[in-house]
Every structure is written in structure tokens, then in C-alpha cells.
PDB file of C-alpha atoms in Angstrom:
ATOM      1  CA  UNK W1390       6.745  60.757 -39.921  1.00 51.00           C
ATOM      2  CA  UNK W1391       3.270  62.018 -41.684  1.00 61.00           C
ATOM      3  CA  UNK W1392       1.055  59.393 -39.601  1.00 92.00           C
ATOM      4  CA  UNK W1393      -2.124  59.411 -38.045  1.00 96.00           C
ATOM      5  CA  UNK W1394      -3.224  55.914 -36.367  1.00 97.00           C
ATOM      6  CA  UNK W1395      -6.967  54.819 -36.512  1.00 97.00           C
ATOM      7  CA  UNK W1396      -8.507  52.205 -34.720  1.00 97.00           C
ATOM      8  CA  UNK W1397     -10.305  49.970 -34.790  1.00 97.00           C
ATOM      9  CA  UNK W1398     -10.336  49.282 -38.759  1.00 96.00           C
ATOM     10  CA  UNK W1399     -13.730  47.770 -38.724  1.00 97.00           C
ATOM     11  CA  UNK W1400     -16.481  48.080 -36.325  1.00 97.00           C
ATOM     12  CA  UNK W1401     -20.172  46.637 -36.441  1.00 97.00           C
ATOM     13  CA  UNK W1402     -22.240  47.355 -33.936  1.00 95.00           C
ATOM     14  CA  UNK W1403     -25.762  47.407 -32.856  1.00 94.00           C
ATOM     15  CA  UNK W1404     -28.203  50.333 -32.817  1.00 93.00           C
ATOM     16  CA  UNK W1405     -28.586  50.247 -29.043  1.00 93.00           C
ATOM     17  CA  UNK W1406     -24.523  49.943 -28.840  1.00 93.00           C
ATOM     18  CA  UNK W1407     -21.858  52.649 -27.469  1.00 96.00           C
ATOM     19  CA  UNK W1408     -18.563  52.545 -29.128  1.00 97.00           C
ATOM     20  CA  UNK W1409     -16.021  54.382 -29.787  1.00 98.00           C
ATOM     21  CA  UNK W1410     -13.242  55.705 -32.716  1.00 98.00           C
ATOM     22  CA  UNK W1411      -9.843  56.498 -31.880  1.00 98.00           C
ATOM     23  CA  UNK W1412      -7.281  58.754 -33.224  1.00 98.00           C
ATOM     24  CA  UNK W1413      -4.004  59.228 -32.115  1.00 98.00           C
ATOM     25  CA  UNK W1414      -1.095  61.613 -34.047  1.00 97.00           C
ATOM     26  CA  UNK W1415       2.130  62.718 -33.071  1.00 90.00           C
ATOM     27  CA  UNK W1416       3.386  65.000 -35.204  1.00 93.00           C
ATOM     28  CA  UNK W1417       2.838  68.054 -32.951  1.00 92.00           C
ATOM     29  CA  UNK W1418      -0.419  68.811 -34.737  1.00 92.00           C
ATOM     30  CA  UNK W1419      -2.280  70.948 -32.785  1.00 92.00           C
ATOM     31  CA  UNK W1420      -5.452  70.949 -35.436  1.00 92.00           C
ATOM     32  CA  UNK W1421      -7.491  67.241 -35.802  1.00 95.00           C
ATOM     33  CA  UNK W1422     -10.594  66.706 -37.002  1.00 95.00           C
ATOM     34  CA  UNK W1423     -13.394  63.823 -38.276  1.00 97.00           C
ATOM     35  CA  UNK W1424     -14.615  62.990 -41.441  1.00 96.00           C
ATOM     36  CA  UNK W1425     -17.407  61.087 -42.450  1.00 97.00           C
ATOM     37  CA  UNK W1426     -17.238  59.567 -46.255  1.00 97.00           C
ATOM     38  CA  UNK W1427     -20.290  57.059 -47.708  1.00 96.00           C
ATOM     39  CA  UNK W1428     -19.430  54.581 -50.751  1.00 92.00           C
ATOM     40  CA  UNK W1429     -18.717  56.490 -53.781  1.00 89.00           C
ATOM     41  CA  UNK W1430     -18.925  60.208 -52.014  1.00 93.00           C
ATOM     42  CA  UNK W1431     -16.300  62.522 -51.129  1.00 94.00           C
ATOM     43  CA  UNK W1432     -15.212  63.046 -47.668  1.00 95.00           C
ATOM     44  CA  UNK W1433     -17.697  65.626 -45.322  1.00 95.00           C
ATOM     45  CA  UNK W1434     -16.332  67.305 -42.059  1.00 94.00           C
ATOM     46  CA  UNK W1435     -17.660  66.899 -39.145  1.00 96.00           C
ATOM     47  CA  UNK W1436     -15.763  68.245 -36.407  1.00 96.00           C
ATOM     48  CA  UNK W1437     -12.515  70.316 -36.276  1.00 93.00           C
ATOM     49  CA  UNK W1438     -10.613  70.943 -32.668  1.00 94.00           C
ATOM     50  CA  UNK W1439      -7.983  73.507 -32.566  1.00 92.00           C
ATOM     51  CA  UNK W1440      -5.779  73.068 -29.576  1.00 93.00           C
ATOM     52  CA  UNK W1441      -7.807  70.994 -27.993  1.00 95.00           C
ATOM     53  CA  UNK W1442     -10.680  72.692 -28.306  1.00 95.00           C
ATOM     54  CA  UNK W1443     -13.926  72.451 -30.531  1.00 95.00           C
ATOM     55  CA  UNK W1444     -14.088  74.744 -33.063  1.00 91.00           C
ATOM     56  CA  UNK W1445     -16.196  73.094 -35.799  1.00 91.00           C
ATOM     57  CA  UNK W1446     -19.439  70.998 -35.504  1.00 94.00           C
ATOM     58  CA  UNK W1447     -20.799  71.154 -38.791  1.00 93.00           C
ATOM     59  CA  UNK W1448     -24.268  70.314 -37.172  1.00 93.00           C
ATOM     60  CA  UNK W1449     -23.511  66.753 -36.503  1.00 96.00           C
ATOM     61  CA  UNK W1450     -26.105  65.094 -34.214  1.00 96.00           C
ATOM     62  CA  UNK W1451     -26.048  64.588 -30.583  1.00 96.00           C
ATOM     63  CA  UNK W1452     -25.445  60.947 -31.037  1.00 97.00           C
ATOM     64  CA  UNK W1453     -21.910  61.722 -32.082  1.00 98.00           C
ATOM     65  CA  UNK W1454     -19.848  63.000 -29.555  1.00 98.00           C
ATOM     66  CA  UNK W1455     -16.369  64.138 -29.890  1.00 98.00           C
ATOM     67  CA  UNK W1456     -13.481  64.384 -27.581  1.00 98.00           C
ATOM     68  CA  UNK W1457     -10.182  65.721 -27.597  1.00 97.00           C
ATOM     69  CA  UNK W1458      -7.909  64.524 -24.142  1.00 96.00           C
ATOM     70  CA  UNK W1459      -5.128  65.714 -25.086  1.00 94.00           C
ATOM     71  CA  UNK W1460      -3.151  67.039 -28.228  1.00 91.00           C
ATOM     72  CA  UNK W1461      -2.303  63.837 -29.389  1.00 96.00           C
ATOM     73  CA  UNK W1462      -5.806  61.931 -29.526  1.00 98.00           C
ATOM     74  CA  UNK W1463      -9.260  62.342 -30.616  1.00 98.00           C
ATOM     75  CA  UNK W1464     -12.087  60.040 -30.079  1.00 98.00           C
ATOM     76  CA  UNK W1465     -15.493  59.911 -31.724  1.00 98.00           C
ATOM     77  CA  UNK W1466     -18.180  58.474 -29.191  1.00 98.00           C
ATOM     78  CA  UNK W1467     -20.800  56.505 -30.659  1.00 97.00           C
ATOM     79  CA  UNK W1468     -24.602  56.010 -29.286  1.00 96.00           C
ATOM     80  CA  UNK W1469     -27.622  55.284 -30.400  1.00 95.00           C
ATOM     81  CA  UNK W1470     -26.575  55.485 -34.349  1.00 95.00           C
ATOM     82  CA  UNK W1471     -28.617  54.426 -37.281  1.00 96.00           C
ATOM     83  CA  UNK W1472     -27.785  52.065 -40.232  1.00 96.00           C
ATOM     84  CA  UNK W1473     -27.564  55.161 -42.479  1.00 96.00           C
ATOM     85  CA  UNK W1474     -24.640  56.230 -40.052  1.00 97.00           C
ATOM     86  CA  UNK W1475     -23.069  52.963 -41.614  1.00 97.00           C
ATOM     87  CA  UNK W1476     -19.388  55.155 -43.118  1.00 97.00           C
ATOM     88  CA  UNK W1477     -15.978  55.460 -43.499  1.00 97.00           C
ATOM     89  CA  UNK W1478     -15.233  57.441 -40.684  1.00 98.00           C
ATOM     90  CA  UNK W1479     -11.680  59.700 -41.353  1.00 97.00           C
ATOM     91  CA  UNK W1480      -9.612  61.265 -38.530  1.00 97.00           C
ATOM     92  CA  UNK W1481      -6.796  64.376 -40.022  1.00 95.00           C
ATOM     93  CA  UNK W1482      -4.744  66.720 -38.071  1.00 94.00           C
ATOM     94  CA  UNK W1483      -2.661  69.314 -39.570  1.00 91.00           C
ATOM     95  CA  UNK W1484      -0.525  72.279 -37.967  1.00 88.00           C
ATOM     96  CA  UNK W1485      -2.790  75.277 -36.800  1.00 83.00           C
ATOM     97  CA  UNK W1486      -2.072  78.902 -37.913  1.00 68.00           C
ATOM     98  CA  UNK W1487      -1.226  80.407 -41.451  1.00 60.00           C
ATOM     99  CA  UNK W1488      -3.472  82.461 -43.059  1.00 57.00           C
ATOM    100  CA  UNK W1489      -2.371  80.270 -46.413  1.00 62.00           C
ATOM    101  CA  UNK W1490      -3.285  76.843 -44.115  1.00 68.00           C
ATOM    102  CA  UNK W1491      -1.541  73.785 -44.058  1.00 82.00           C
ATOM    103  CA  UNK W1492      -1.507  70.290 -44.905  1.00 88.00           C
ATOM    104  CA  UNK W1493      -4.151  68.425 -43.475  1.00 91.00           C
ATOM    105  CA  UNK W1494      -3.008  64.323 -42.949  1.00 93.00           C
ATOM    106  CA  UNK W1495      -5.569  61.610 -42.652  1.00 95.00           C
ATOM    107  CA  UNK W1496      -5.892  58.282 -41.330  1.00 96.00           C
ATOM    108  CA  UNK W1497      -6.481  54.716 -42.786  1.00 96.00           C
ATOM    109  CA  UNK W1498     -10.116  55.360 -41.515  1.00 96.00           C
ATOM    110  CA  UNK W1499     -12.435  53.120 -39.658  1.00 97.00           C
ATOM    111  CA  UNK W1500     -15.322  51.427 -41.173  1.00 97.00           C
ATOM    112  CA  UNK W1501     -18.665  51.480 -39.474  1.00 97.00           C
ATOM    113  CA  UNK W1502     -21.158  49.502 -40.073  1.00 97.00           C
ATOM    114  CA  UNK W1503     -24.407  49.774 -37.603  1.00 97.00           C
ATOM    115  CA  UNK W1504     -26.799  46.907 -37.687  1.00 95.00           C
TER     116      UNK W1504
ATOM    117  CA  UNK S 151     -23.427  73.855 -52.745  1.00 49.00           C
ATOM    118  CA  UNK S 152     -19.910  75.154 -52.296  1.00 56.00           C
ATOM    119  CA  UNK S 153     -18.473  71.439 -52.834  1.00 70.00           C
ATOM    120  CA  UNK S 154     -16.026  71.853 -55.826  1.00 77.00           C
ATOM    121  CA  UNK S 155     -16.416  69.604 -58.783  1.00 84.00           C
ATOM    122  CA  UNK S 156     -13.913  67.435 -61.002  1.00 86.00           C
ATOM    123  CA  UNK S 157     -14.047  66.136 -64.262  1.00 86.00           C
ATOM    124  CA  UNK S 158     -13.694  63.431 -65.684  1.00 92.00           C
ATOM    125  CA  UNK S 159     -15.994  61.510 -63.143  1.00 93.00           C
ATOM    126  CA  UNK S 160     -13.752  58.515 -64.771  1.00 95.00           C
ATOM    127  CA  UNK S 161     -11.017  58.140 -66.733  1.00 96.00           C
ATOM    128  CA  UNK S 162      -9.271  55.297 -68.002  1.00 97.00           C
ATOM    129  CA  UNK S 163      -5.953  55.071 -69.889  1.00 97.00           C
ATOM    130  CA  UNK S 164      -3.189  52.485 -70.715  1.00 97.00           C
ATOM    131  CA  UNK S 165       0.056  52.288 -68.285  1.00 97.00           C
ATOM    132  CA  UNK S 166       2.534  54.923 -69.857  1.00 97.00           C
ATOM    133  CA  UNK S 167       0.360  57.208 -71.015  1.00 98.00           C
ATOM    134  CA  UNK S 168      -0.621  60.722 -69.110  1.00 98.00           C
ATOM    135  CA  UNK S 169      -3.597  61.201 -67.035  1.00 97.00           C
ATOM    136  CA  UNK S 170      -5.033  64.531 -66.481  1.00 97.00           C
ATOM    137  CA  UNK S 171      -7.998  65.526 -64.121  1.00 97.00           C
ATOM    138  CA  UNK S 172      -9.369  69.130 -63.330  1.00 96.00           C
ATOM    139  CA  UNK S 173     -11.089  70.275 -60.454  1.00 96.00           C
ATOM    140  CA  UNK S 174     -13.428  73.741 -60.075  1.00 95.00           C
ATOM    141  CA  UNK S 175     -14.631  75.387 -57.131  1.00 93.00           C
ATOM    142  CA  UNK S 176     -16.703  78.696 -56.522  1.00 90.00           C
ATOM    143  CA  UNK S 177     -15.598  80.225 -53.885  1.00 87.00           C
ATOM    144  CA  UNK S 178     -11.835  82.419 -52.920  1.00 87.00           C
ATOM    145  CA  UNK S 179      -9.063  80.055 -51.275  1.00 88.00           C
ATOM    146  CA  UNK S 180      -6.429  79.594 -49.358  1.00 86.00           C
ATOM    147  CA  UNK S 181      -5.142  76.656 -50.537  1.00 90.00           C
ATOM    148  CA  UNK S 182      -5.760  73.437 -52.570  1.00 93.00           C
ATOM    149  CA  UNK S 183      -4.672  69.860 -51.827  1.00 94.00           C
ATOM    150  CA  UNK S 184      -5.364  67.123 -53.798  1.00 97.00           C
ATOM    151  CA  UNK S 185      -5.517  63.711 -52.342  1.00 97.00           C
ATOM    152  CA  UNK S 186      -5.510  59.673 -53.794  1.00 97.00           C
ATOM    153  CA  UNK S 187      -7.411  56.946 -52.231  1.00 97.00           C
ATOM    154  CA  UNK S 188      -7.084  53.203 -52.968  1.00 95.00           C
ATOM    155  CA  UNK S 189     -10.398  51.691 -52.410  1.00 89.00           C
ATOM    156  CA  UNK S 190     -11.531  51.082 -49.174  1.00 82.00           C
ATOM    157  CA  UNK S 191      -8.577  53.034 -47.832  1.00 90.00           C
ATOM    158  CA  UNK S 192      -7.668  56.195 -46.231  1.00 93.00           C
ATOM    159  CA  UNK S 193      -6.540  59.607 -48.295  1.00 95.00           C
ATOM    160  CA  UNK S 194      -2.974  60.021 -48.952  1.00 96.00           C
ATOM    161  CA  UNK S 195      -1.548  63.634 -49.328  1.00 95.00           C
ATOM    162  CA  UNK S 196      -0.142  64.067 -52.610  1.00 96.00           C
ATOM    163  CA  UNK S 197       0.098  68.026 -53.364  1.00 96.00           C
ATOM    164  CA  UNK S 198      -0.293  71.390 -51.672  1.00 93.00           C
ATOM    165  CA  UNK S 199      -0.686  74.262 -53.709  1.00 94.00           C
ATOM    166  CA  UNK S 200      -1.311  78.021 -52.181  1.00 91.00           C
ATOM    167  CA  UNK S 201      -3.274  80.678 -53.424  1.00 91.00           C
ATOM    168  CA  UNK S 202      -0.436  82.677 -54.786  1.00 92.00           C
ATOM    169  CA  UNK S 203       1.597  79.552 -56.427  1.00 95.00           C
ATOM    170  CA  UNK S 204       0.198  78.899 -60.190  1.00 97.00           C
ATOM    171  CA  UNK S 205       2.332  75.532 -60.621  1.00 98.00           C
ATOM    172  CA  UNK S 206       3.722  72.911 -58.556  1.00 97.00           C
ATOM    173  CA  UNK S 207       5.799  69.946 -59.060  1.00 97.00           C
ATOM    174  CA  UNK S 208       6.434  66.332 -57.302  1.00 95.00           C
ATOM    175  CA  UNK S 209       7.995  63.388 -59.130  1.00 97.00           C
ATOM    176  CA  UNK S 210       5.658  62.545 -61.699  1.00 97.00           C
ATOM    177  CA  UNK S 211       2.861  64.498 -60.296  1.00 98.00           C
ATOM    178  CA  UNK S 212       2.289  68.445 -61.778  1.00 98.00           C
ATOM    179  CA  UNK S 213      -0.497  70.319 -60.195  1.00 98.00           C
ATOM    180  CA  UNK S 214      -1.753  73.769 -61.912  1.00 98.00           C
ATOM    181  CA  UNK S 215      -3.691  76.512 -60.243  1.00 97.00           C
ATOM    182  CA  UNK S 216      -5.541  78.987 -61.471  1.00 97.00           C
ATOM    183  CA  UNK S 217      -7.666  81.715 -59.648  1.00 95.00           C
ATOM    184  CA  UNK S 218      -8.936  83.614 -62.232  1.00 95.00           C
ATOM    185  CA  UNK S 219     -11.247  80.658 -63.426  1.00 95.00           C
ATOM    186  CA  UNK S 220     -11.392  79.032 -60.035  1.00 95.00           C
ATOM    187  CA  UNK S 221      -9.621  75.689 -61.544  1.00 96.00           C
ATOM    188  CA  UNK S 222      -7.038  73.638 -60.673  1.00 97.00           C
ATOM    189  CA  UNK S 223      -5.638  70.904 -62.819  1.00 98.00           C
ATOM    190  CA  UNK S 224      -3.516  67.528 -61.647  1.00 98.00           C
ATOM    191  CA  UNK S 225      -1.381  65.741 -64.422  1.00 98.00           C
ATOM    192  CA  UNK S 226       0.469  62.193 -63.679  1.00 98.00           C
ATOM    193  CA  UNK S 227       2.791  61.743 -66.258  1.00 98.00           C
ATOM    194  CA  UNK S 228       3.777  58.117 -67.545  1.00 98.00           C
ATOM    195  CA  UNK S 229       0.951  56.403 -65.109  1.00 97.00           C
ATOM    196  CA  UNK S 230       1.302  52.992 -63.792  1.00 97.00           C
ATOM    197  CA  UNK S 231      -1.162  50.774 -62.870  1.00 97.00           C
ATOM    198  CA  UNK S 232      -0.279  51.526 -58.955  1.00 96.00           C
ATOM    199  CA  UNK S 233      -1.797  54.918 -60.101  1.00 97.00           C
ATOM    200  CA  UNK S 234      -5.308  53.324 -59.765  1.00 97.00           C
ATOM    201  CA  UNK S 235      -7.262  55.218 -57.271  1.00 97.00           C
ATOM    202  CA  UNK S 236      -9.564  57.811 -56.908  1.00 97.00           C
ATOM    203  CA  UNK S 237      -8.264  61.339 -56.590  1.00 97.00           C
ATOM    204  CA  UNK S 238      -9.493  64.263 -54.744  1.00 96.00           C
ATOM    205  CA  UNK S 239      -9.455  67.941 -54.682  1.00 96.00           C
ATOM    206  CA  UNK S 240      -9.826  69.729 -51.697  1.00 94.00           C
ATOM    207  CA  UNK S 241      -9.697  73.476 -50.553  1.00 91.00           C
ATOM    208  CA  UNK S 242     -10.032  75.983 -47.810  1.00 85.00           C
ATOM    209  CA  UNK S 243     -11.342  79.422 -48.016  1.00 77.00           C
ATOM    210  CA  UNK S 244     -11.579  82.471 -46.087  1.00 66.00           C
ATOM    211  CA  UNK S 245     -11.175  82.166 -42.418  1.00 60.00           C
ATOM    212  CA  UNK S 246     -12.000  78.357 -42.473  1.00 59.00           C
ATOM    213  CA  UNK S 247      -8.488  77.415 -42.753  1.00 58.00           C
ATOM    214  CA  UNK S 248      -9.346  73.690 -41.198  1.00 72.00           C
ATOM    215  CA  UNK S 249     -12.374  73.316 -43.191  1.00 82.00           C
ATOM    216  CA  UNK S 250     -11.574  71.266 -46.535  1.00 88.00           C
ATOM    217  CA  UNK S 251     -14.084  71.079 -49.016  1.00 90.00           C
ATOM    218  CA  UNK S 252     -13.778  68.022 -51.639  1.00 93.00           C
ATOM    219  CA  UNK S 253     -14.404  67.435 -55.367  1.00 94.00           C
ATOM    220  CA  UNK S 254     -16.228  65.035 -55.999  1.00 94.00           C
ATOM    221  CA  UNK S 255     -13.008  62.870 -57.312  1.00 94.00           C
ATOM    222  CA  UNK S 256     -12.582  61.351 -60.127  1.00 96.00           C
ATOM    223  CA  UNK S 257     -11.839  57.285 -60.329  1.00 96.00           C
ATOM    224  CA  UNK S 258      -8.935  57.038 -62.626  1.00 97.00           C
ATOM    225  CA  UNK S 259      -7.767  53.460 -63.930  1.00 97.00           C
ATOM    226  CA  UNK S 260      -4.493  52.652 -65.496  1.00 97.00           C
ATOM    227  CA  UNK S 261      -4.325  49.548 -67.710  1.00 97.00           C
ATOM    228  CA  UNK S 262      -0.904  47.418 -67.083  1.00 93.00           C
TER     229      UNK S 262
END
């Protein structure tokens, strides 16, 4: 079963507002990582933990904060954003190791819209 | 930039006929994925194909891969309007086996 499980689908929220993304996987991946993707734009990385640690922060700001409890989730914590932040957010895992690399899965995405 | 590019940006054909969309990128890789996404949705996985493979097959999908010119092509054969997405190359390179850089996709539409 090639699923990964975002939620919530939709999320508006106000500039001043902390939320937060979920992930979850469980398909023993021991790789996940966020996305970010604006209308019309291909998908950027943001952050890539390999087992369970942070390997990758592709110089996101401080106002997104990422956290990996165990192997089978990933949250993205949200404060403070901006209405440019407004995205497609995109959660993937994929198996770690292999110097070819792996598939990387992704999630139905949650859309966030800051107001 | 180091994002890869695809061509066309659009492409639009009649249900039955083939589609075929091409992807470049500049620097050595690991691998290259492409992906499809419906609008407003997230990617699906269609094809993995590795440095050292030069063609790969699924169903009605056939991906090419060449790393002499840095290209990689994806052909869908007898399309359907289903096929309507946008589709997306994506690679890793080097040591950044988890980093996947995109193409900038290109929006294909299939006329039923």
C-alpha cells in the first residue's frame, strides 16, 4: 500500500494563527520530507528527515517548523506566516539508502491559504 | 538554476493519439521519476528510471533516458482523456539522494 495520509485538506488561517500539517505513512519509510508548490509551479523542497532526523532545510524560515515524532509522522508547525505562504503544501517519504535512490511517494497535499 | 526543464509547456491532442513530453536537466543523476498531477491534487508516482537503465516500460507509459544529452523523454501511447494532468520530471543527483528537483511540467490535455 503506496500511501501517505495528509491532513487537513484545506486550512485558512490568520496571520497571527498557529497551526499545524500532518503527515502520517506506513510503509516503513524511514525518509519523509515537505514540499511547498504555488499555482502553476513545480514542487520546491523544504525539509527532508532521514530516520527521524533533519537532514535538509533548504533555508526555510523560522516560522516553519518541522517535526518528526516518530518514523511514521511528520508535522509542519505553522506561526506567524504571510499571505505569500498561501501553497500547496506536499508531504513524501521514500525508503532511505541506495546510492541509485528510491521512489519518493507523496501525499494528496494540504492547501493553505493565510489571510 | 539547477531546476530541469520540459517541453512542451502544453500540449494538446485528441483521445487515441500519442503524447510525448521531454524533460532536460544539467546536472549528473541518480535517478529520474516522473510524476502526474490532476489539478488541485497531490503527485502520483508513475515511473522510476536509474542512471544506468536507458528505457523503461509500464502499461501504456514508456519512459527514455539518456545521459549523454542530459534528457529524458515520457511517451503515453493511445491517451485518454483520464490522461489530463500535468506531468512532472524529477531527479536526484550526487549525494542528495532525497533531494528531487522538478521540471517545470508540462499540462497535457486529451480531447474525448
Amino acid at each position: 500500500d503506496t500511501e501517505v495520509t495528509q491532513t487537513p485538506k484545506h486550512l485558512v488561517m490568520g496571520m497571527t494563527n498557529k497551526k499545524s500539517l500532518k503527515c502520517e505513512q506506513h510503509m516503513g519509510h524511514r525518509a519523509m520530507y515537505w514540499y511547498k508548490q504555488k499555482a502553476k509551479k513545480p514542487p520546491e523542497l523544504m525539509f527532508v528527515y532521514s530516520y527521524e532526523k533533519l537532514s535538509i532545510n533548504e533555508s526555510v524560515p523560522s516560522r516553519f517548523s518541522p517535526e518528526c515524532p516518530n518514523s511514521s509522522l511528520l508535522n509542519l508547525h505553522l506561526h506567524a506566516l504571510q499571505p505569500e505562504d498561501s501553497a500547496l503544501y506536499l508531504c513524501a517519504s521514500s525508503q532511505v539508502g541506495g546510492r541509485i535512490g528510491n521512489t519518493i511517494y507523496f501525499g494528496e497535499g494540504s492547501w493553505l491559504t493565510v489571510v | 538554476s539547477q531546476q530541469g526543464e520540459e517541453d512542451p509547456q502544453a500540449l494538446s491532442i485528441q483521445e487515441g493519439e500519442n503524447a510525448t513530453m521531454n524533460c532536460s536537466y544539467k546536472t549528473s543523476i541518480n535517478n529520474l521519476q516522473w510524476y502526474r498531477q490532476n489539478s488541485g491534487r497531490g503527485l502520483v508516482h508513475l515511473i522510476l528510471i536509474r542512471s544506468n537503465e536507458r528505457e523503461k516500460h509500464s502499461g501504456r507509459l514508456r519512459v527514455t533516458l539518456d545521459t549523454s544529452k542530459k534528457s529524458s523523454s515520457l511517451l503515453i501511447t493511445a491517451s485518454r482523456a483520464a490522461d489530463t494532468a500535468s506531468y512532472f520530471c524529477a531527479y536526484t543527483g550526487g549525494t542528495s539522494y532525497g533531494k528531487l528537483t522538478f521540471g517545470q511540467g508540462t499540462i497535457l490535455t486529451v480531447h474525448p
